[in-house]
PDB file of N, CA and C in Angstrom:
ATOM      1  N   UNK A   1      97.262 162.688 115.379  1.00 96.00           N
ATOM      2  CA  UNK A   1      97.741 163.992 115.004  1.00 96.00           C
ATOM      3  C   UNK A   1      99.252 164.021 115.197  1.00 96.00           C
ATOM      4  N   UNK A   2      99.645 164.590 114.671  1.00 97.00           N
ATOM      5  CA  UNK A   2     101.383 164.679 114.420  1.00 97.00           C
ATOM      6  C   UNK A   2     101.475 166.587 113.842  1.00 97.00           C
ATOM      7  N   UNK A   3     102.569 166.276 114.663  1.00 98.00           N
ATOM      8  CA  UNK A   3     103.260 167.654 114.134  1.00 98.00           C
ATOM      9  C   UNK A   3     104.843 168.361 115.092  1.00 98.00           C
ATOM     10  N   UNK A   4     105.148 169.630 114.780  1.00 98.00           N
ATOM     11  CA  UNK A   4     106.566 169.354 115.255  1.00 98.00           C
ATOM     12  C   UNK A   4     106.525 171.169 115.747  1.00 98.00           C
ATOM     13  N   UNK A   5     107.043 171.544 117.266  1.00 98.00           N
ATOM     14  CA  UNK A   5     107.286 172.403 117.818  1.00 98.00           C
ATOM     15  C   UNK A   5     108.114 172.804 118.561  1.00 98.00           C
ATOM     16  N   UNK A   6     109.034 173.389 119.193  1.00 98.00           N
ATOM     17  CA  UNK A   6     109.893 174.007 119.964  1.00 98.00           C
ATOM     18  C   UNK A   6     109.451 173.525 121.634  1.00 98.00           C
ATOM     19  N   UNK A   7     109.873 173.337 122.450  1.00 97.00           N
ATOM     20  CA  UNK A   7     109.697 172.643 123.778  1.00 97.00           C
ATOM     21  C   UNK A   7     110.151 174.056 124.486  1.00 97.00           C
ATOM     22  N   UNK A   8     109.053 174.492 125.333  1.00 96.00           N
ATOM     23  CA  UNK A   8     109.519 176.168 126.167  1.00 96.00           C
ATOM     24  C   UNK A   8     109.763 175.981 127.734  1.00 96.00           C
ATOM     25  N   UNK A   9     109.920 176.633 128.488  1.00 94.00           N
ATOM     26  CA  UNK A   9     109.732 176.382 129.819  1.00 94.00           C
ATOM     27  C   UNK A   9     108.946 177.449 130.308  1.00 94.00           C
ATOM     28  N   UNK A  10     107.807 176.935 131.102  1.00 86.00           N
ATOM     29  CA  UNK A  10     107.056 177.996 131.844  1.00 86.00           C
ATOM     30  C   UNK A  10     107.377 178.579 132.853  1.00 86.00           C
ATOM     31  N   UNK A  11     107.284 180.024 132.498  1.00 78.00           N
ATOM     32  CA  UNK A  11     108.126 180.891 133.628  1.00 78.00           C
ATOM     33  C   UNK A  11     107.240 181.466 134.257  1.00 78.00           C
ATOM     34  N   UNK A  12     105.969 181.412 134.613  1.00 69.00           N
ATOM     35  CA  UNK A  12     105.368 181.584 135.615  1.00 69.00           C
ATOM     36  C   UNK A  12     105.309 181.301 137.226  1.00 69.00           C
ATOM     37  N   UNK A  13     106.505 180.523 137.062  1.00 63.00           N
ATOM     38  CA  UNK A  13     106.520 179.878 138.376  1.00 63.00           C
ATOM     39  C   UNK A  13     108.337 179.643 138.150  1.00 63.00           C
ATOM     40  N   UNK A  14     109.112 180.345 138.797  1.00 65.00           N
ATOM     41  CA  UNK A  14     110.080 180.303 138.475  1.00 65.00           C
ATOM     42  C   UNK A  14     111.285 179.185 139.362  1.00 65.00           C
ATOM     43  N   UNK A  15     110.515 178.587 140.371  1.00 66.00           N
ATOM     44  CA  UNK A  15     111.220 177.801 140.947  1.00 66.00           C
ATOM     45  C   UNK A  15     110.844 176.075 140.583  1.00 66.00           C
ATOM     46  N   UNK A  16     109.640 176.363 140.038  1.00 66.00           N
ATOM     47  CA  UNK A  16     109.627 174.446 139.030  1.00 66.00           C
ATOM     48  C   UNK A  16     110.080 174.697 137.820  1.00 66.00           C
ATOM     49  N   UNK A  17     110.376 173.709 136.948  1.00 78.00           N
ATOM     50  CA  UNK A  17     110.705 173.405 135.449  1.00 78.00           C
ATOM     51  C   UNK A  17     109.983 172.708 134.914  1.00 78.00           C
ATOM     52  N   UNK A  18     108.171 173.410 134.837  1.00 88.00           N
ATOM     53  CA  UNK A  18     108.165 173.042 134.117  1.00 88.00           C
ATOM     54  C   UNK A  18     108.173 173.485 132.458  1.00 88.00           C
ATOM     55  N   UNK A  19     108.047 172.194 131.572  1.00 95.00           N
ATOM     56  CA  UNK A  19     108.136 172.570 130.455  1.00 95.00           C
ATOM     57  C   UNK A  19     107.289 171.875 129.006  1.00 95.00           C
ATOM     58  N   UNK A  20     106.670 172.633 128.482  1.00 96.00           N
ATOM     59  CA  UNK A  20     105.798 172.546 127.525  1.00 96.00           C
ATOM     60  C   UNK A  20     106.028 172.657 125.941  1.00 96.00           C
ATOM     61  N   UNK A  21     105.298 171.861 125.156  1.00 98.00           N
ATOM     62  CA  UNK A  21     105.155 171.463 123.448  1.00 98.00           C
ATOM     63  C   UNK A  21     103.411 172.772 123.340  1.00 98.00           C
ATOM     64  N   UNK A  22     103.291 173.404 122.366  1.00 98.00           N
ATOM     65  CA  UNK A  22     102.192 174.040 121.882  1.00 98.00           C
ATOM     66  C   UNK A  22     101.891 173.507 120.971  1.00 98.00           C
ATOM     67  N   UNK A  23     100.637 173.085 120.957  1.00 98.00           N
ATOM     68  CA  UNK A  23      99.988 172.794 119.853  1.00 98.00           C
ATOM     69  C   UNK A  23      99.517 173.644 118.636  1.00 98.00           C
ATOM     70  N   UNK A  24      99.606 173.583 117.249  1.00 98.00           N
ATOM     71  CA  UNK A  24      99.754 174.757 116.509  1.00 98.00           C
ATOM     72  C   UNK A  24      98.129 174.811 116.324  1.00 98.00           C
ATOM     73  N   UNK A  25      97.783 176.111 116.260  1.00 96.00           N
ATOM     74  CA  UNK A  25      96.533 176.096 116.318  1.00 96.00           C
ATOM     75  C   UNK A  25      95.500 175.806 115.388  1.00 96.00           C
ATOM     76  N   UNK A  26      95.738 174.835 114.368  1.00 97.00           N
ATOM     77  CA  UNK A  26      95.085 174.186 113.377  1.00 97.00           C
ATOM     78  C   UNK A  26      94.234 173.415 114.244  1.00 97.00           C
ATOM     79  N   UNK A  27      95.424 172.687 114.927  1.00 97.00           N
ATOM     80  CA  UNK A  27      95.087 171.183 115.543  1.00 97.00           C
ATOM     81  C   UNK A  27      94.578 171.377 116.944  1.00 97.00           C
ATOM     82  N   UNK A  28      94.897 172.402 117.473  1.00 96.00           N
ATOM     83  CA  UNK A  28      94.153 172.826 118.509  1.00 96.00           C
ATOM     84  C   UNK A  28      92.197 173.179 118.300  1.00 96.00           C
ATOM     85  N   UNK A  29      92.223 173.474 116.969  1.00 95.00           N
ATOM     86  CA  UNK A  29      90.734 173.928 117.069  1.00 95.00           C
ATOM     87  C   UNK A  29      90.463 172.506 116.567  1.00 95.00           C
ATOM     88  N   UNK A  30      90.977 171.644 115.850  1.00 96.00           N
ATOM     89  CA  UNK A  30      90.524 170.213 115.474  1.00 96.00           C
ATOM     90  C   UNK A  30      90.340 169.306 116.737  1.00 96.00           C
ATOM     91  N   UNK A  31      91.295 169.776 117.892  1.00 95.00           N
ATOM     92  CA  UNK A  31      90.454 169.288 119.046  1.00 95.00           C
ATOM     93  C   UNK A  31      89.333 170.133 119.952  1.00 95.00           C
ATOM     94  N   UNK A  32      89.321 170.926 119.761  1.00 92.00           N
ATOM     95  CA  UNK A  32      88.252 171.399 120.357  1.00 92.00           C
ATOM     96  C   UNK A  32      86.657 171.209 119.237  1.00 92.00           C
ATOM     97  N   UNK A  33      86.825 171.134 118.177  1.00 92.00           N
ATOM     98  CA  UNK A  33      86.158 170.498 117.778  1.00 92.00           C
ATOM     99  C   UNK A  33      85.449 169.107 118.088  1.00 92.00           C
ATOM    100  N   UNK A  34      86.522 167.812 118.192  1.00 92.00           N
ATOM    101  CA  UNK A  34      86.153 166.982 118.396  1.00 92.00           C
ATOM    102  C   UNK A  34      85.492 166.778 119.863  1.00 92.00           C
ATOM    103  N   UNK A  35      86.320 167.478 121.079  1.00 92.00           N
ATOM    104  CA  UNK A  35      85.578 167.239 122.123  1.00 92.00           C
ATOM    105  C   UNK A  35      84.855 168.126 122.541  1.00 92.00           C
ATOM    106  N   UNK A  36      84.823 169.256 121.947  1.00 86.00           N
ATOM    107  CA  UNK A  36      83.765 170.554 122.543  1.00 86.00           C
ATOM    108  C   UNK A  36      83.624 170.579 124.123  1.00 86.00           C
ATOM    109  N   UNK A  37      82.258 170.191 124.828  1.00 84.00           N
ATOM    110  CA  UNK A  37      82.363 170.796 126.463  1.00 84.00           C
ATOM    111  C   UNK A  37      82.692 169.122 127.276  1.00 84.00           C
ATOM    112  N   UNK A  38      82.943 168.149 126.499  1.00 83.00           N
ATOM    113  CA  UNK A  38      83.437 167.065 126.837  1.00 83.00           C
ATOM    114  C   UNK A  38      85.107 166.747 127.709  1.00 83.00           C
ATOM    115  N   UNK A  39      85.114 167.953 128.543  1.00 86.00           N
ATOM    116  CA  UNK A  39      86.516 168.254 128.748  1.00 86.00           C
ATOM    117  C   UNK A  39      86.842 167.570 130.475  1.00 86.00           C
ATOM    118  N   UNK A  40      88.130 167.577 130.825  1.00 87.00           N
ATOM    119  CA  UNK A  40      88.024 167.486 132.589  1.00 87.00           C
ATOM    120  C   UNK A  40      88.647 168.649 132.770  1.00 87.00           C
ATOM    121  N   UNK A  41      89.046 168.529 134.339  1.00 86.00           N
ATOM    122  CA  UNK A  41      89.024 169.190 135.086  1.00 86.00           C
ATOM    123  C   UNK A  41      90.000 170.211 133.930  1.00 86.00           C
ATOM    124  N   UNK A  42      90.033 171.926 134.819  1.00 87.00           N
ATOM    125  CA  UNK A  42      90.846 172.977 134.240  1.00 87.00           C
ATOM    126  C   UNK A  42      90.730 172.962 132.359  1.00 87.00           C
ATOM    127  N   UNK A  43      89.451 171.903 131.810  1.00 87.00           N
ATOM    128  CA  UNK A  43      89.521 172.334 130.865  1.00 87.00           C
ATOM    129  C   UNK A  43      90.272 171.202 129.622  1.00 87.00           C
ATOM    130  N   UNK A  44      90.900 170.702 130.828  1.00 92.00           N
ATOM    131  CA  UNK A  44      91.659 169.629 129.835  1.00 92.00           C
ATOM    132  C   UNK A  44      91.423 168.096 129.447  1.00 92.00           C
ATOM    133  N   UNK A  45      91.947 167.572 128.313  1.00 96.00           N
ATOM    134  CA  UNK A  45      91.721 166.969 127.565  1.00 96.00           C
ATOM    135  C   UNK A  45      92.815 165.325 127.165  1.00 96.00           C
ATOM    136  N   UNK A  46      92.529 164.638 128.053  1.00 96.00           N
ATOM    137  CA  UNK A  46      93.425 163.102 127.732  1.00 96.00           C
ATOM    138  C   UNK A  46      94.062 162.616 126.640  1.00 96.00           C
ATOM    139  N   UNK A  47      95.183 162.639 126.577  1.00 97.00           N
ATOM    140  CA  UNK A  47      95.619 162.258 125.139  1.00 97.00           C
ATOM    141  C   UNK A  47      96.873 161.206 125.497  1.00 97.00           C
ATOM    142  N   UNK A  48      97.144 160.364 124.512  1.00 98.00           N
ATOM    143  CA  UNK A  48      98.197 159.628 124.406  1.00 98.00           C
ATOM    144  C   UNK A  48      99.209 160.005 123.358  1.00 98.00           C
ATOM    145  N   UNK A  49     100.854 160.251 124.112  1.00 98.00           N
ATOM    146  CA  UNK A  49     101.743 160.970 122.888  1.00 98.00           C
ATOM    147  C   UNK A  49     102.969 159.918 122.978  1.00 98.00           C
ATOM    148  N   UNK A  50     103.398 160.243 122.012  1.00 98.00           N
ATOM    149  CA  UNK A  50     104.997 159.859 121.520  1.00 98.00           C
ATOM    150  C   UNK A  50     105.846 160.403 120.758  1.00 98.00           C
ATOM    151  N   UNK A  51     106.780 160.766 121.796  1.00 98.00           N
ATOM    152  CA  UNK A  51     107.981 162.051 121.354  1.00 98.00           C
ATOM    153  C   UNK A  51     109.025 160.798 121.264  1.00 98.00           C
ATOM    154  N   UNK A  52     109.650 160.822 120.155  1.00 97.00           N
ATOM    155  CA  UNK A  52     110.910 159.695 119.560  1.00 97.00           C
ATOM    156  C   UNK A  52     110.735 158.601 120.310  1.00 97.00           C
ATOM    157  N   UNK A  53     110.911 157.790 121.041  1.00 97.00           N
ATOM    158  CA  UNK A  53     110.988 156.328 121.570  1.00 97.00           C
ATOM    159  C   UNK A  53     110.248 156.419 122.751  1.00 97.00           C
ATOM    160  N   UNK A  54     109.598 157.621 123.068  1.00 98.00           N
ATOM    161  CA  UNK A  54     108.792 157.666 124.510  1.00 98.00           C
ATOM    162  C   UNK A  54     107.024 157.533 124.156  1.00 98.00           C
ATOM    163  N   UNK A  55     106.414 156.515 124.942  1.00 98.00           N
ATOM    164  CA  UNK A  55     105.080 156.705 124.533  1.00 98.00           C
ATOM    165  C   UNK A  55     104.344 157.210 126.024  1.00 98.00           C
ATOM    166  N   UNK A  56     103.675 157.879 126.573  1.00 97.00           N
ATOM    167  CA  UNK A  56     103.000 157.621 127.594  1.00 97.00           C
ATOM    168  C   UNK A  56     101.428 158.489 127.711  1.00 97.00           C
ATOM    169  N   UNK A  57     100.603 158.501 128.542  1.00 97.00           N
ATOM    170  CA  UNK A  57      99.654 159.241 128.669  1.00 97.00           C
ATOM    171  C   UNK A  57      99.144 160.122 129.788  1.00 97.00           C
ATOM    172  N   UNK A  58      98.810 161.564 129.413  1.00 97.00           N
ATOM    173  CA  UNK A  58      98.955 162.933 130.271  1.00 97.00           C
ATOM    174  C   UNK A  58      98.020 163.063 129.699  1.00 97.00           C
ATOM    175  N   UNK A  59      97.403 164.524 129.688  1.00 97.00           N
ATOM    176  CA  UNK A  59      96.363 165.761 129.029  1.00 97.00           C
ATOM    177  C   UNK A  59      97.319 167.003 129.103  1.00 97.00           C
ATOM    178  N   UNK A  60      96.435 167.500 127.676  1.00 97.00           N
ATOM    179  CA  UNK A  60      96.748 169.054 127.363  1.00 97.00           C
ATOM    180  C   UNK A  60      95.913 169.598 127.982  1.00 97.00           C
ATOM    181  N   UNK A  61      96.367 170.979 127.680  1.00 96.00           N
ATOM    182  CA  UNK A  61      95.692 172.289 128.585  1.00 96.00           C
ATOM    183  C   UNK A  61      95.325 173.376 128.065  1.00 96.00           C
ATOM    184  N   UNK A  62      94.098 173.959 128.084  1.00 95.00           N
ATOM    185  CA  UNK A  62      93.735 175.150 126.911  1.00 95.00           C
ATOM    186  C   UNK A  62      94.790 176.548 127.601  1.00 95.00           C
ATOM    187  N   UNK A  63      95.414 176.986 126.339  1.00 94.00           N
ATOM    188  CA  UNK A  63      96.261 177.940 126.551  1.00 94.00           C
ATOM    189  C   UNK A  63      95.543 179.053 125.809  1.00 94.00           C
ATOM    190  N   UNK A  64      95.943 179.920 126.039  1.00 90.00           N
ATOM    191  CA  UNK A  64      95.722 181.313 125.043  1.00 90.00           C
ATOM    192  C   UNK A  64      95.559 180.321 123.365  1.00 90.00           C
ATOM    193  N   UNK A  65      94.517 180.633 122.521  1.00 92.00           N
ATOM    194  CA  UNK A  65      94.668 180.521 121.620  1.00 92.00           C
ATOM    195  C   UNK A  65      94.801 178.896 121.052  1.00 92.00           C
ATOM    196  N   UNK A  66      95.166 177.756 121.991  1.00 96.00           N
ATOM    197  CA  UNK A  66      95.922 176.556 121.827  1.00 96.00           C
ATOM    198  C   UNK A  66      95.774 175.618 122.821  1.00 96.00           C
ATOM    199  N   UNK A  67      96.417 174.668 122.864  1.00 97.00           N
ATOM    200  CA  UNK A  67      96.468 173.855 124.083  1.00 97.00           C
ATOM    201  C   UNK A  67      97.873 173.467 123.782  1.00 97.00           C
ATOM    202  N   UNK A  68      98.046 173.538 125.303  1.00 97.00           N
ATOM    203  CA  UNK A  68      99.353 173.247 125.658  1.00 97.00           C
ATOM    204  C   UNK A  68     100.043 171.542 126.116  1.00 97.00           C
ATOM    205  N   UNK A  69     101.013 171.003 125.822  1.00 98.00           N
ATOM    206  CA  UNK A  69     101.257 169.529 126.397  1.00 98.00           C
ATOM    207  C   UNK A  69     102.574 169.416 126.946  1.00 98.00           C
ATOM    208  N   UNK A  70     102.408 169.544 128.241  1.00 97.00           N
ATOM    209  CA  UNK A  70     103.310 169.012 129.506  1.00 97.00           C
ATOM    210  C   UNK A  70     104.369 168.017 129.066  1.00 97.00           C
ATOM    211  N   UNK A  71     105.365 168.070 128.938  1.00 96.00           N
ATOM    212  CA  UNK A  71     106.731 167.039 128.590  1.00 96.00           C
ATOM    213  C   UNK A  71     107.812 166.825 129.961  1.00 96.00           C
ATOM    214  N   UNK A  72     107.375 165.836 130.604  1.00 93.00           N
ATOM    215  CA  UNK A  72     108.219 165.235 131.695  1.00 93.00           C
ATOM    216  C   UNK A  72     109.396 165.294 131.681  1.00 93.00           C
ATOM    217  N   UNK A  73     109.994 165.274 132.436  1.00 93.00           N
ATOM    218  CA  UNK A  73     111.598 165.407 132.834  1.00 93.00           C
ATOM    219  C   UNK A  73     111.872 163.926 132.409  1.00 93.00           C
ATOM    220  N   UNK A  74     111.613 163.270 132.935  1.00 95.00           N
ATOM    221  CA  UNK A  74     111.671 161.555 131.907  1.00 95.00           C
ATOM    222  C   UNK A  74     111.443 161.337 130.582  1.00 95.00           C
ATOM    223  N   UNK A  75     110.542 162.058 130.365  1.00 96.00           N
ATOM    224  CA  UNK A  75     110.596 162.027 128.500  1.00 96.00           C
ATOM    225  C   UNK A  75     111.911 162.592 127.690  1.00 96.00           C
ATOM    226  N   UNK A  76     112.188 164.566 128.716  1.00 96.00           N
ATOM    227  CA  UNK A  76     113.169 165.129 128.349  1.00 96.00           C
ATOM    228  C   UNK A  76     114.833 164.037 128.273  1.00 96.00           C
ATOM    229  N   UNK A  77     114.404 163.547 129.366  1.00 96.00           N
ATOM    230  CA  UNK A  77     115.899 163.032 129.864  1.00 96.00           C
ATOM    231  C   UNK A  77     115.966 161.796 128.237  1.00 96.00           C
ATOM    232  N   UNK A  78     115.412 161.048 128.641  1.00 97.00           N
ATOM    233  CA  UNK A  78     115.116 159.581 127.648  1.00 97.00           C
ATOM    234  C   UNK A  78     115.291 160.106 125.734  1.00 97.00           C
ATOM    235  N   UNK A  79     114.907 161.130 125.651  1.00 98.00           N
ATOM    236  CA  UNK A  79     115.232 161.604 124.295  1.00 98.00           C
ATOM    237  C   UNK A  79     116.100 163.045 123.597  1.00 98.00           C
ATOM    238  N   UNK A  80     116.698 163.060 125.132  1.00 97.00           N
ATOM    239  CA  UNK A  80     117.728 164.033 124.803  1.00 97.00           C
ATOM    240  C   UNK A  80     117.069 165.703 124.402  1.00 97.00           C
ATOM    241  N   UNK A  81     116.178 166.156 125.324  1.00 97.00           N
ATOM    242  CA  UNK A  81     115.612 167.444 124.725  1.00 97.00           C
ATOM    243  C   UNK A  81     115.958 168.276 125.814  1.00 97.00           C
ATOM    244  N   UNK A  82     115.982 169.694 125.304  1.00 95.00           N
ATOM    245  CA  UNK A  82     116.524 170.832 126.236  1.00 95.00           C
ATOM    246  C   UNK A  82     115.158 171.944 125.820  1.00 95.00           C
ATOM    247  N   UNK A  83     115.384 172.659 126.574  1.00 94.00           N
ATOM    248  CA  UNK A  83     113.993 173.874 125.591  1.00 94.00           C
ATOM    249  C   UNK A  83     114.985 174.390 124.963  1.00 94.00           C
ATOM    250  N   UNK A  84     113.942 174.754 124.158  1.00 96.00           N
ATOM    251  CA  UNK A  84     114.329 175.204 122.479  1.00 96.00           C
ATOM    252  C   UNK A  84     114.267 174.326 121.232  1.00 96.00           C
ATOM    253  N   UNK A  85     114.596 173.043 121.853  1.00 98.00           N
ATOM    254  CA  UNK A  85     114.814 172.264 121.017  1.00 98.00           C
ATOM    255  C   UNK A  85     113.527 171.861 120.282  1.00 98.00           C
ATOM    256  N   UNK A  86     113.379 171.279 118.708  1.00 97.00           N
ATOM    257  CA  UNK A  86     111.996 171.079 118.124  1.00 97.00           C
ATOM    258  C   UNK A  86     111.697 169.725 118.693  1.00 97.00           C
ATOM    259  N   UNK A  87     110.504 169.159 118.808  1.00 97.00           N
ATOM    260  CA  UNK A  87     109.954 168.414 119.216  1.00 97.00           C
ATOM    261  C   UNK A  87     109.196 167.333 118.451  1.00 97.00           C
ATOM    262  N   UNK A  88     109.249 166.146 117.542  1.00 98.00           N
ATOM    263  CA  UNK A  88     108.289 165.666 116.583  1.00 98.00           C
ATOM    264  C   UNK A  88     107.033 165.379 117.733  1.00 98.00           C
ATOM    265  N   UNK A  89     105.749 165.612 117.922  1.00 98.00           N
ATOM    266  CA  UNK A  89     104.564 164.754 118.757  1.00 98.00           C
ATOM    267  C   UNK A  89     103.900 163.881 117.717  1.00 98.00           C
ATOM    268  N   UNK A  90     103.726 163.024 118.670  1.00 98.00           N
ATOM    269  CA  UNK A  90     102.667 162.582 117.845  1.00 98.00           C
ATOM    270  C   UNK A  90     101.278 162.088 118.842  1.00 98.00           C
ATOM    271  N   UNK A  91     100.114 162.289 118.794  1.00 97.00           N
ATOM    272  CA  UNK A  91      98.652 162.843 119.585  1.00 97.00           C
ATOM    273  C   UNK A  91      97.829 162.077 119.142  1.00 97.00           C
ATOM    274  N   UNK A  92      97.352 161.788 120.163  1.00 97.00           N
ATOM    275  CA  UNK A  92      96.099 160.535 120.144  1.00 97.00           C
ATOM    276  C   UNK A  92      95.470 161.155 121.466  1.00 97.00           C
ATOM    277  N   UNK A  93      93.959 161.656 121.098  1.00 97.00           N
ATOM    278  CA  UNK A  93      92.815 161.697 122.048  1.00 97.00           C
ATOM    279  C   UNK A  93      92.838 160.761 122.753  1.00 97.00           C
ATOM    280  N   UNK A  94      92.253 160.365 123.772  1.00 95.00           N
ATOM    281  CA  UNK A  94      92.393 158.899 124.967  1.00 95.00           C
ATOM    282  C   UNK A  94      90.436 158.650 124.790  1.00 95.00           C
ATOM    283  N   UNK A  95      89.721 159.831 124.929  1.00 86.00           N
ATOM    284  CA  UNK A  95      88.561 159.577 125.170  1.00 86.00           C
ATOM    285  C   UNK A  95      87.128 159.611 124.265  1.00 86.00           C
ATOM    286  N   UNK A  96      88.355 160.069 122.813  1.00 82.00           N
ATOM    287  CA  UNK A  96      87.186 160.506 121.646  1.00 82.00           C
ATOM    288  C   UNK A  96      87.671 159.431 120.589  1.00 82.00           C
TER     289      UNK A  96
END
């Protein structure tokens, strides 16, 4: 799966950084499709990504509406991203 989004920071917690890619919700129900109650912990779901020259593997997280994907301060740093900035992903399930 591929596609391209804005990188936000979650302000729920205002003393970490972290910061998140949304999945648009096409591709969000195309994974919940594929894995239905096949999920781990909190719901979430193993995937392997690559944002410009970075490859590595995390899980998304069901958000309102979507699932959400966690972007490391090492990924940020290594490809030059700030929030706001658009994001190309590209998404690979790990377990389906």
């Amino acid at each position: 799966m591929e596609f391209d989004a804005p990188l936000w920071l979650w302000s729920a917690r205002r003393t970490d950084a972290w910061t998140f890619v949304s999945l648009p919700t096409e591709l969000a129900d195309e994974v919940l499709d594929l894995v239905g109650d096949n999920t781990r912990g909190f719901g979430s779901v193993r995937v392997e990504v690559t944002v410009g020259g970075t490859t590595w593997r995390t899980s998304i997280f069901p958000s309102t509406d979507t699932y959400v994907l966690p972007v490391k301060k090492a990924v940020r740093r290594a490809e030059h991203l700030d929030v706001g900035d658009p994001v190309h992903v590209r998404l690979t399930l790990v377990d389906f």
